[in-house]
Coordinates of C-alpha atoms and ligand atoms in Angstrom, one line a residue:
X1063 CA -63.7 -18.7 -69.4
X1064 CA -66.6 -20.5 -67.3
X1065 CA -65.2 -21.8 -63.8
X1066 CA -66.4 -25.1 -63.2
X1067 CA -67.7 -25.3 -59.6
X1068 CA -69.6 -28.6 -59.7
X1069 CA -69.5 -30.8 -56.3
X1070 CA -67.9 -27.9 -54.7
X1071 CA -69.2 -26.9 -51.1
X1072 CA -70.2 -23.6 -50.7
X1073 CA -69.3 -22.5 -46.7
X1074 CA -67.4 -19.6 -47.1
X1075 CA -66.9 -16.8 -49.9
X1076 CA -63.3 -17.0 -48.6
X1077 CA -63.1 -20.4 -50.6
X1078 CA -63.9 -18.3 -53.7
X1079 CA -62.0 -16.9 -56.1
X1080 CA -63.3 -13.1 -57.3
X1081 CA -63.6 -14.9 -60.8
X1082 CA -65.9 -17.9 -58.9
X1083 CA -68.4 -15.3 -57.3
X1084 CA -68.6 -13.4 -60.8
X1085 CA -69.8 -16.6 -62.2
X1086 CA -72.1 -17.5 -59.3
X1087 CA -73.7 -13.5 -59.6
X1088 CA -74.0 -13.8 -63.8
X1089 CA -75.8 -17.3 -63.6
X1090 CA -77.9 -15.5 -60.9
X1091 CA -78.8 -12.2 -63.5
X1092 CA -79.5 -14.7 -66.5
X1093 CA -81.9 -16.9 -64.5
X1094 CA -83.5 -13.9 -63.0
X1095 CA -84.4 -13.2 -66.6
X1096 CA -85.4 -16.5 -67.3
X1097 CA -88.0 -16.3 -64.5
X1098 CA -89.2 -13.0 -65.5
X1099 CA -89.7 -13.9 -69.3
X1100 CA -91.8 -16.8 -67.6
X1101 CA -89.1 -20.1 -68.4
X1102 CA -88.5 -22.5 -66.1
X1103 CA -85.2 -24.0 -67.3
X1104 CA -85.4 -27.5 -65.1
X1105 CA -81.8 -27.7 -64.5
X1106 CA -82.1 -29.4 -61.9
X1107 CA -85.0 -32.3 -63.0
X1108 CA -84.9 -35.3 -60.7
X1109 CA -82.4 -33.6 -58.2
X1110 CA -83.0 -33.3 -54.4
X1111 CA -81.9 -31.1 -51.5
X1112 CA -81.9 -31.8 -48.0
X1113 CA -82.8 -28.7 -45.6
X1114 CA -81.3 -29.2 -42.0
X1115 CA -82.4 -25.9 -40.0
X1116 CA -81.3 -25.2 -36.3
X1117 CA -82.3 -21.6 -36.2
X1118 CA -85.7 -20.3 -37.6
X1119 CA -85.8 -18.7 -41.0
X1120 CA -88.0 -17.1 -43.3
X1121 CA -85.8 -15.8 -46.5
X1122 CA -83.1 -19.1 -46.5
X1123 CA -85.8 -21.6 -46.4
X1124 CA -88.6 -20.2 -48.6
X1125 CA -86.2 -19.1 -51.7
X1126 CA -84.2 -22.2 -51.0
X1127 CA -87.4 -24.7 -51.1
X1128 CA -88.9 -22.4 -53.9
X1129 CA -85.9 -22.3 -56.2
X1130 CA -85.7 -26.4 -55.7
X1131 CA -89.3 -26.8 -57.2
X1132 CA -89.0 -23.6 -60.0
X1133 CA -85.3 -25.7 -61.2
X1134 CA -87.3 -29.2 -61.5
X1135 CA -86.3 -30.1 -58.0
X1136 CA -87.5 -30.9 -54.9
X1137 CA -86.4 -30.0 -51.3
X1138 CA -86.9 -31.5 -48.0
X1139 CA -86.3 -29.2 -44.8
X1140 CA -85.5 -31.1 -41.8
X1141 CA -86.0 -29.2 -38.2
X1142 CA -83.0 -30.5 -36.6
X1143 CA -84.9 -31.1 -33.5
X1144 CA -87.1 -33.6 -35.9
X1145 CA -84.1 -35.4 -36.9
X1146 CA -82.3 -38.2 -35.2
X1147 CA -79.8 -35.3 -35.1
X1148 CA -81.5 -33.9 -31.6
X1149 CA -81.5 -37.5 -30.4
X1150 CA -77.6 -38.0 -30.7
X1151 CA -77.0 -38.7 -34.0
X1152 CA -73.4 -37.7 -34.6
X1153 CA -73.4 -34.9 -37.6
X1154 CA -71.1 -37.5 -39.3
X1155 CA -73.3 -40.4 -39.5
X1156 CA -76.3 -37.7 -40.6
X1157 CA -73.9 -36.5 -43.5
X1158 CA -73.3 -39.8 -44.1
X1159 CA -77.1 -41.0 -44.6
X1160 CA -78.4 -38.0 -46.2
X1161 CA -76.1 -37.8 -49.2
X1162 CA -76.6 -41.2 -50.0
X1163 CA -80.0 -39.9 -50.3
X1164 CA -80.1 -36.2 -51.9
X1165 CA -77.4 -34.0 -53.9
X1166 CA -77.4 -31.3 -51.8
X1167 CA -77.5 -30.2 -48.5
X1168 CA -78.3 -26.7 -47.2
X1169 CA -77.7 -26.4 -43.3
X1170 CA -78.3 -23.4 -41.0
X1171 CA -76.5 -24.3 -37.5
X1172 CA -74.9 -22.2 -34.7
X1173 CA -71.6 -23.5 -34.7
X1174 CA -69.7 -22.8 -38.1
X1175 CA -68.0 -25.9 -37.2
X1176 CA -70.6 -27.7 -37.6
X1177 CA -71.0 -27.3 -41.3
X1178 CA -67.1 -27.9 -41.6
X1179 CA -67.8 -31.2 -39.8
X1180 CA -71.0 -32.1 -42.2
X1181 CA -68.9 -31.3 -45.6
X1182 CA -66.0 -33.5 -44.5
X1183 CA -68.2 -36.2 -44.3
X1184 CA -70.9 -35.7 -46.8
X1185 CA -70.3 -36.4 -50.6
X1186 CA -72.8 -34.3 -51.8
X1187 CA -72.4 -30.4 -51.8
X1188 CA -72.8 -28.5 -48.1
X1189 CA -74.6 -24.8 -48.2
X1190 CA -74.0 -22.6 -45.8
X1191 CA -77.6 -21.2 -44.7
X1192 CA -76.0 -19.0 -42.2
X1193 CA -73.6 -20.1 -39.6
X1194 CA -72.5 -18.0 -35.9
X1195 CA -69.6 -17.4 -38.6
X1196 CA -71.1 -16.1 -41.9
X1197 CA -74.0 -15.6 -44.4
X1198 CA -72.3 -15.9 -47.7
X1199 CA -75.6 -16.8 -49.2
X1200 CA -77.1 -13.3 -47.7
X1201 CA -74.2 -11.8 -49.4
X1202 CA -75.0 -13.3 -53.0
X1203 CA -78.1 -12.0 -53.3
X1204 CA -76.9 -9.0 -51.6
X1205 CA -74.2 -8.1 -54.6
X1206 CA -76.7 -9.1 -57.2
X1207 CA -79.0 -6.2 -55.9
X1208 CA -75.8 -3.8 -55.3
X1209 CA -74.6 -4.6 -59.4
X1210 CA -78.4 -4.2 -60.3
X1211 CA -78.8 -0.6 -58.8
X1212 CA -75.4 0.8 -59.1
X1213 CA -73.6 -1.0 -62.0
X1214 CA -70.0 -3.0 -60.9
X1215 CA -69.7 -3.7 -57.2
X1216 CA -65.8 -3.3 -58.3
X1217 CA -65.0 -0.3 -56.2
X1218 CA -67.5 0.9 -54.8
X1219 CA -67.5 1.9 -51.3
X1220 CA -69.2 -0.2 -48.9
X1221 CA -70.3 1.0 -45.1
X1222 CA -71.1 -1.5 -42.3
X1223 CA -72.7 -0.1 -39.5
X1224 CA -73.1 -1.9 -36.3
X1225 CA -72.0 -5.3 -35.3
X1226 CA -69.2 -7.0 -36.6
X1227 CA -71.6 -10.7 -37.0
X1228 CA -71.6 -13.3 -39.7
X1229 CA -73.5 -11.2 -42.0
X1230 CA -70.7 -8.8 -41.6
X1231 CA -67.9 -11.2 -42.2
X1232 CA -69.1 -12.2 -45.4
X1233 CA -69.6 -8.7 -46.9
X1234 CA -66.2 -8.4 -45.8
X1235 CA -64.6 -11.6 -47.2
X1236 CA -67.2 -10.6 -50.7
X1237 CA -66.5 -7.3 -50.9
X1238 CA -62.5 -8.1 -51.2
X1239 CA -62.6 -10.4 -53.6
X1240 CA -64.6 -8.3 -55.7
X1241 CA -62.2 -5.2 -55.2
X1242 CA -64.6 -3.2 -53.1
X1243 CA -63.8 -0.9 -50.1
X1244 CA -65.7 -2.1 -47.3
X1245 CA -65.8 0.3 -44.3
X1246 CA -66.8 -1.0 -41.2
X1247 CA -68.1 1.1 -38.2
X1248 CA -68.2 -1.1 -35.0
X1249 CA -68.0 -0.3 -31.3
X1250 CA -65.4 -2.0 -29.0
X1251 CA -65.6 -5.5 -28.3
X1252 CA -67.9 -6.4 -30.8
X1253 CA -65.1 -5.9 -34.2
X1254 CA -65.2 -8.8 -36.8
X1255 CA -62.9 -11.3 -36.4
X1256 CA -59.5 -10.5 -36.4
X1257 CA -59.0 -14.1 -38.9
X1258 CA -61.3 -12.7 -41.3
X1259 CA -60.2 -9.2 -41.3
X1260 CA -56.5 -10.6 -42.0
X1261 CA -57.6 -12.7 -44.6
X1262 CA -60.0 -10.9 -46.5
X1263 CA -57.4 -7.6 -46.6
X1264 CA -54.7 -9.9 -48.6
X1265 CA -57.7 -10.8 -51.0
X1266 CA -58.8 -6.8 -51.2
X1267 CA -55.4 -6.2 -51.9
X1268 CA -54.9 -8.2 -54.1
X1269 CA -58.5 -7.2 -56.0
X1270 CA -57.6 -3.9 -55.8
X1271 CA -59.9 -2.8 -52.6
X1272 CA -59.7 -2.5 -49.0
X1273 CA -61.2 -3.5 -45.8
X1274 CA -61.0 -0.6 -43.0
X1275 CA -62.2 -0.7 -39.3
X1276 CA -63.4 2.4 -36.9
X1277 CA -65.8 3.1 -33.9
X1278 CA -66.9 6.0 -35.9
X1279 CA -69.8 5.4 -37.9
X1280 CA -69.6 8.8 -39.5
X1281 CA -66.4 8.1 -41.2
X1282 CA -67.6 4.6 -42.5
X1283 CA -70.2 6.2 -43.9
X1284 CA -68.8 9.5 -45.3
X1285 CA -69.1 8.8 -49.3
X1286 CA -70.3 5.3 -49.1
X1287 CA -71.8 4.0 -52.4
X1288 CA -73.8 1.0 -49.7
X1289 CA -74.8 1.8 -46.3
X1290 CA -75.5 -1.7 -45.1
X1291 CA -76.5 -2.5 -41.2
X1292 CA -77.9 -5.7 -39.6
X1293 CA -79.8 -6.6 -35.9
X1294 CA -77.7 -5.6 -32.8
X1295 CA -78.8 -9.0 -31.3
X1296 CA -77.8 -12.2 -33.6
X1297 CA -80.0 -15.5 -33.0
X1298 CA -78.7 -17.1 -30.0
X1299 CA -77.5 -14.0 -28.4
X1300 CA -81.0 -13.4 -26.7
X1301 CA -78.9 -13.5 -23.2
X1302 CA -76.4 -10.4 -24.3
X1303 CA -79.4 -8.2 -25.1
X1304 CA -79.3 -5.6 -23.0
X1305 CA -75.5 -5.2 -22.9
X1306 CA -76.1 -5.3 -26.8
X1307 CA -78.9 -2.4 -26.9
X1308 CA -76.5 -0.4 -25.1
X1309 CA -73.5 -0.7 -26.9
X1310 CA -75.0 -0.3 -30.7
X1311 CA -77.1 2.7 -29.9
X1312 CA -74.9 5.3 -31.0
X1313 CA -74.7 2.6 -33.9
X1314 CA -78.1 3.6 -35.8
X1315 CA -78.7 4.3 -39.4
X1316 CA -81.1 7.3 -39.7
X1317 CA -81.5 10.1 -41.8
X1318 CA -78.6 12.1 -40.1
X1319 CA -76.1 9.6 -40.8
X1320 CA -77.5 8.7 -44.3
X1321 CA -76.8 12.4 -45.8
X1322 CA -73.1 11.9 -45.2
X1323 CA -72.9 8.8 -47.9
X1324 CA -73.1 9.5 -51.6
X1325 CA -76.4 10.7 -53.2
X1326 CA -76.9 7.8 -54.8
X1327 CA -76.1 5.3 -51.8
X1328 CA -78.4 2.3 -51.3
X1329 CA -79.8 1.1 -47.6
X1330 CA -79.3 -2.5 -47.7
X1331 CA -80.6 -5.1 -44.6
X1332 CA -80.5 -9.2 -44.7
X1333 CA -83.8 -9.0 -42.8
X1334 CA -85.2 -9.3 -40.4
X1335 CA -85.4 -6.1 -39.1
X1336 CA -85.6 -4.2 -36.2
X1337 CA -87.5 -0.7 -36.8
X1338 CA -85.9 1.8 -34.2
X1339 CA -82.9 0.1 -33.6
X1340 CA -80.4 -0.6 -35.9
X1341 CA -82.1 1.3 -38.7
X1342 CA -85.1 4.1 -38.4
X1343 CA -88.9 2.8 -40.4
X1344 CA -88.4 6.4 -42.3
X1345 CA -84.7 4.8 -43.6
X1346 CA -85.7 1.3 -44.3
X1347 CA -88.8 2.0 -45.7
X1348 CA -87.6 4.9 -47.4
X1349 CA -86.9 5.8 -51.0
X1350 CA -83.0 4.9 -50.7
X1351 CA -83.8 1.0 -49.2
X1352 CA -83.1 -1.9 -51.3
X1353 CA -84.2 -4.5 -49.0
X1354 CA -87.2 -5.6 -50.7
X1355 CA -85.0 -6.3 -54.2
X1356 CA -82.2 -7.7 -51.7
X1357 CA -84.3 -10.4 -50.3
X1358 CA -85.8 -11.3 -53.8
X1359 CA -82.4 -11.6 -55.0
X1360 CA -82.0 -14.5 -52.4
X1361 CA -84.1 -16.8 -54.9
X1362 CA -82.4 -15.8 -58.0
X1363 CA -78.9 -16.0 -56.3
X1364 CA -79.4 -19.6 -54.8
X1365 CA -80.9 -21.1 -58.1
X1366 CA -77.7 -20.2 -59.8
X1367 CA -75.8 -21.6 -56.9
X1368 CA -77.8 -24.6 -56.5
X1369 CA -77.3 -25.2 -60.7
X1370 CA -73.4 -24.6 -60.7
X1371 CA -73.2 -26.5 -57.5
X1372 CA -75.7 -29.8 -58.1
Ligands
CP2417 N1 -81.8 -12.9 -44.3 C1 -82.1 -14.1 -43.9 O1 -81.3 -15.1 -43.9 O2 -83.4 -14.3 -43.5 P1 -84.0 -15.6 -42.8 O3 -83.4 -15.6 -41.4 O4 -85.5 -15.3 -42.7 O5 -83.7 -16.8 -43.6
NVA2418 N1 -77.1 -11.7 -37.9 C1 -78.4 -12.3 -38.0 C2 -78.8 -12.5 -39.5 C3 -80.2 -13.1 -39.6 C4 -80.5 -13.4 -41.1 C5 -78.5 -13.6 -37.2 O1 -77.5 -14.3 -37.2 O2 -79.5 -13.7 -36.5

């Protein structure tokens, strides 16, 4: 039966059920087809969506501001240093104001915190457009490509390789609920949180997958159905980058460590990347890599979202 997830905010995939993101990921395959049979369905005529960005993006704000206008929508991104926001402006009040205005509101911020603090006062749905926390929009669009190349994400075998960021912990808290095995390969001192890891392996457990952590990036990968890595240096970390360089390099996807996942296994990045660090050009750009697919998908993923949400 169809779960009904309108008005909900969408800040975490740990507020969703596995049932919820199966919803969220079909809506996203049927308007994908939609778009390529050349329909428009304006499900969202009239409709607006506030965009307030604190970090810069390419992928989030594009496909977001796109999908508004291809749904009969319109979308307003507001630079938070443009906003009275930057002057003072308490995130309350801003909430306040905005969803009086619009029916939506995606933010990108550092501090998850500050999303939790905009959805507890807005009355309009909050997105998560990446937080120091998570990415759970990233990891829509990132299933939606896994299901398209490989069938069920249900388990399947899924190898993080490097640092254990936001991107990670919502692969992680995804993966779970969908009854995947999600192997992460992480050095010291830079492990996902120890909160999400807890939380995410009573969901797995529950879904019939697992969530396992190691140093070794060998034995993440070893028959992974997903190799998926991400930048050793987050936005905002720009001070830790050395230290960061250092401690990720034995951390690499390449060619070497690729031949020890399945045959089949996909190479999957949010984007941006970095050629030569976390993954080789010859990888990334290779005949395995799903990226280009993966950061389509973010358009089709956040129409369906933006339609069950609004
Ligand atoms: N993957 C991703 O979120 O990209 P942007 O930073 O370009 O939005
Ligand atoms: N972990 C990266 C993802 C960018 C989309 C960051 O937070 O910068």
């Amino acid at each position: 039966m169809a779960v009904n997830l309108r008005g909900r905010h969408f800040l975490s995939l740990r507020d969703f059920t596995g049932e919820e993101i199966r919803q969220i990921l079909d809506t996203a395959k049927a308007l994908k087809l939609e778009h390529y049979a050349g329909r428009r369905p304006p499900l969202l005529a009239g409709k607006s969506l506030a965009m307030i960005f604190q970090k810069h993006s390419t992928r989030t704000r594009v496909s977001f501001e796109v999908g508004m206008s291809q749904l009969g929508g319109t979308a307003h991104y507001l630079g938070a240093d443009q906003i009275q926001l930057s002057r003072g402006e308490s995130i309350a009040d801003t909430a306040r104001v905005l969803s009086r205005y619009v029916d939506g509101i995606v933010a990108r911020v550092y501090a998850h915190s500050d999303l939790v603090e905009l959805a507890k006062w807005s009355r309009v749905p909050v997105i998560n457009g990446l937080s120091d926390y998570s990415h759970p929009c990233q990891i829509l669009a990132d299933f939606q490509t896994l299901e398209e190349k490989l069938g069920t994400a249900t388990g399947k075998k899924i190898a993080w390789v490097g640092d254990g960021n936001n991107v990670a912990h919502s692969w992680i808290f995804g993966g779970a609920k969908l009854g995947c095995h999600v192997a992460l390969a992480t050095p010291k001192g830079y492990e996902p949180d120890a909160g999400v890891m807890a939380a995410a392996r009573v969901d797995a457990e529950r879904a019939g997958g697992r969530v396992t952590l190691s140093v070794d990036p060998l034995e993440a990968v070893r028959d992974a159905d997903v190799v998926v890595t991400d930048v050793w240096v987050s936005m905002g970390q720009d001070k830790e980058k050395e230290a960061r360089l250092q401690a990720f390099r034995p951390y690499q996807v390449n060619a070497g460590l690729l031949e020890k996942a399945r045959p089949h296994a996909i190479v999957m990045h949010c984007l941006p990347a970095h050629r030569g660090e976390e993954v080789t050009a010859d990888v990334i750009d290779g005949p395995r890599s799903v990226v280009w697919d993966e950061a389509e998908n973010r358009l089709h993923a956040q129409k369906a979202l933006l339609a069950l949400l609004m």
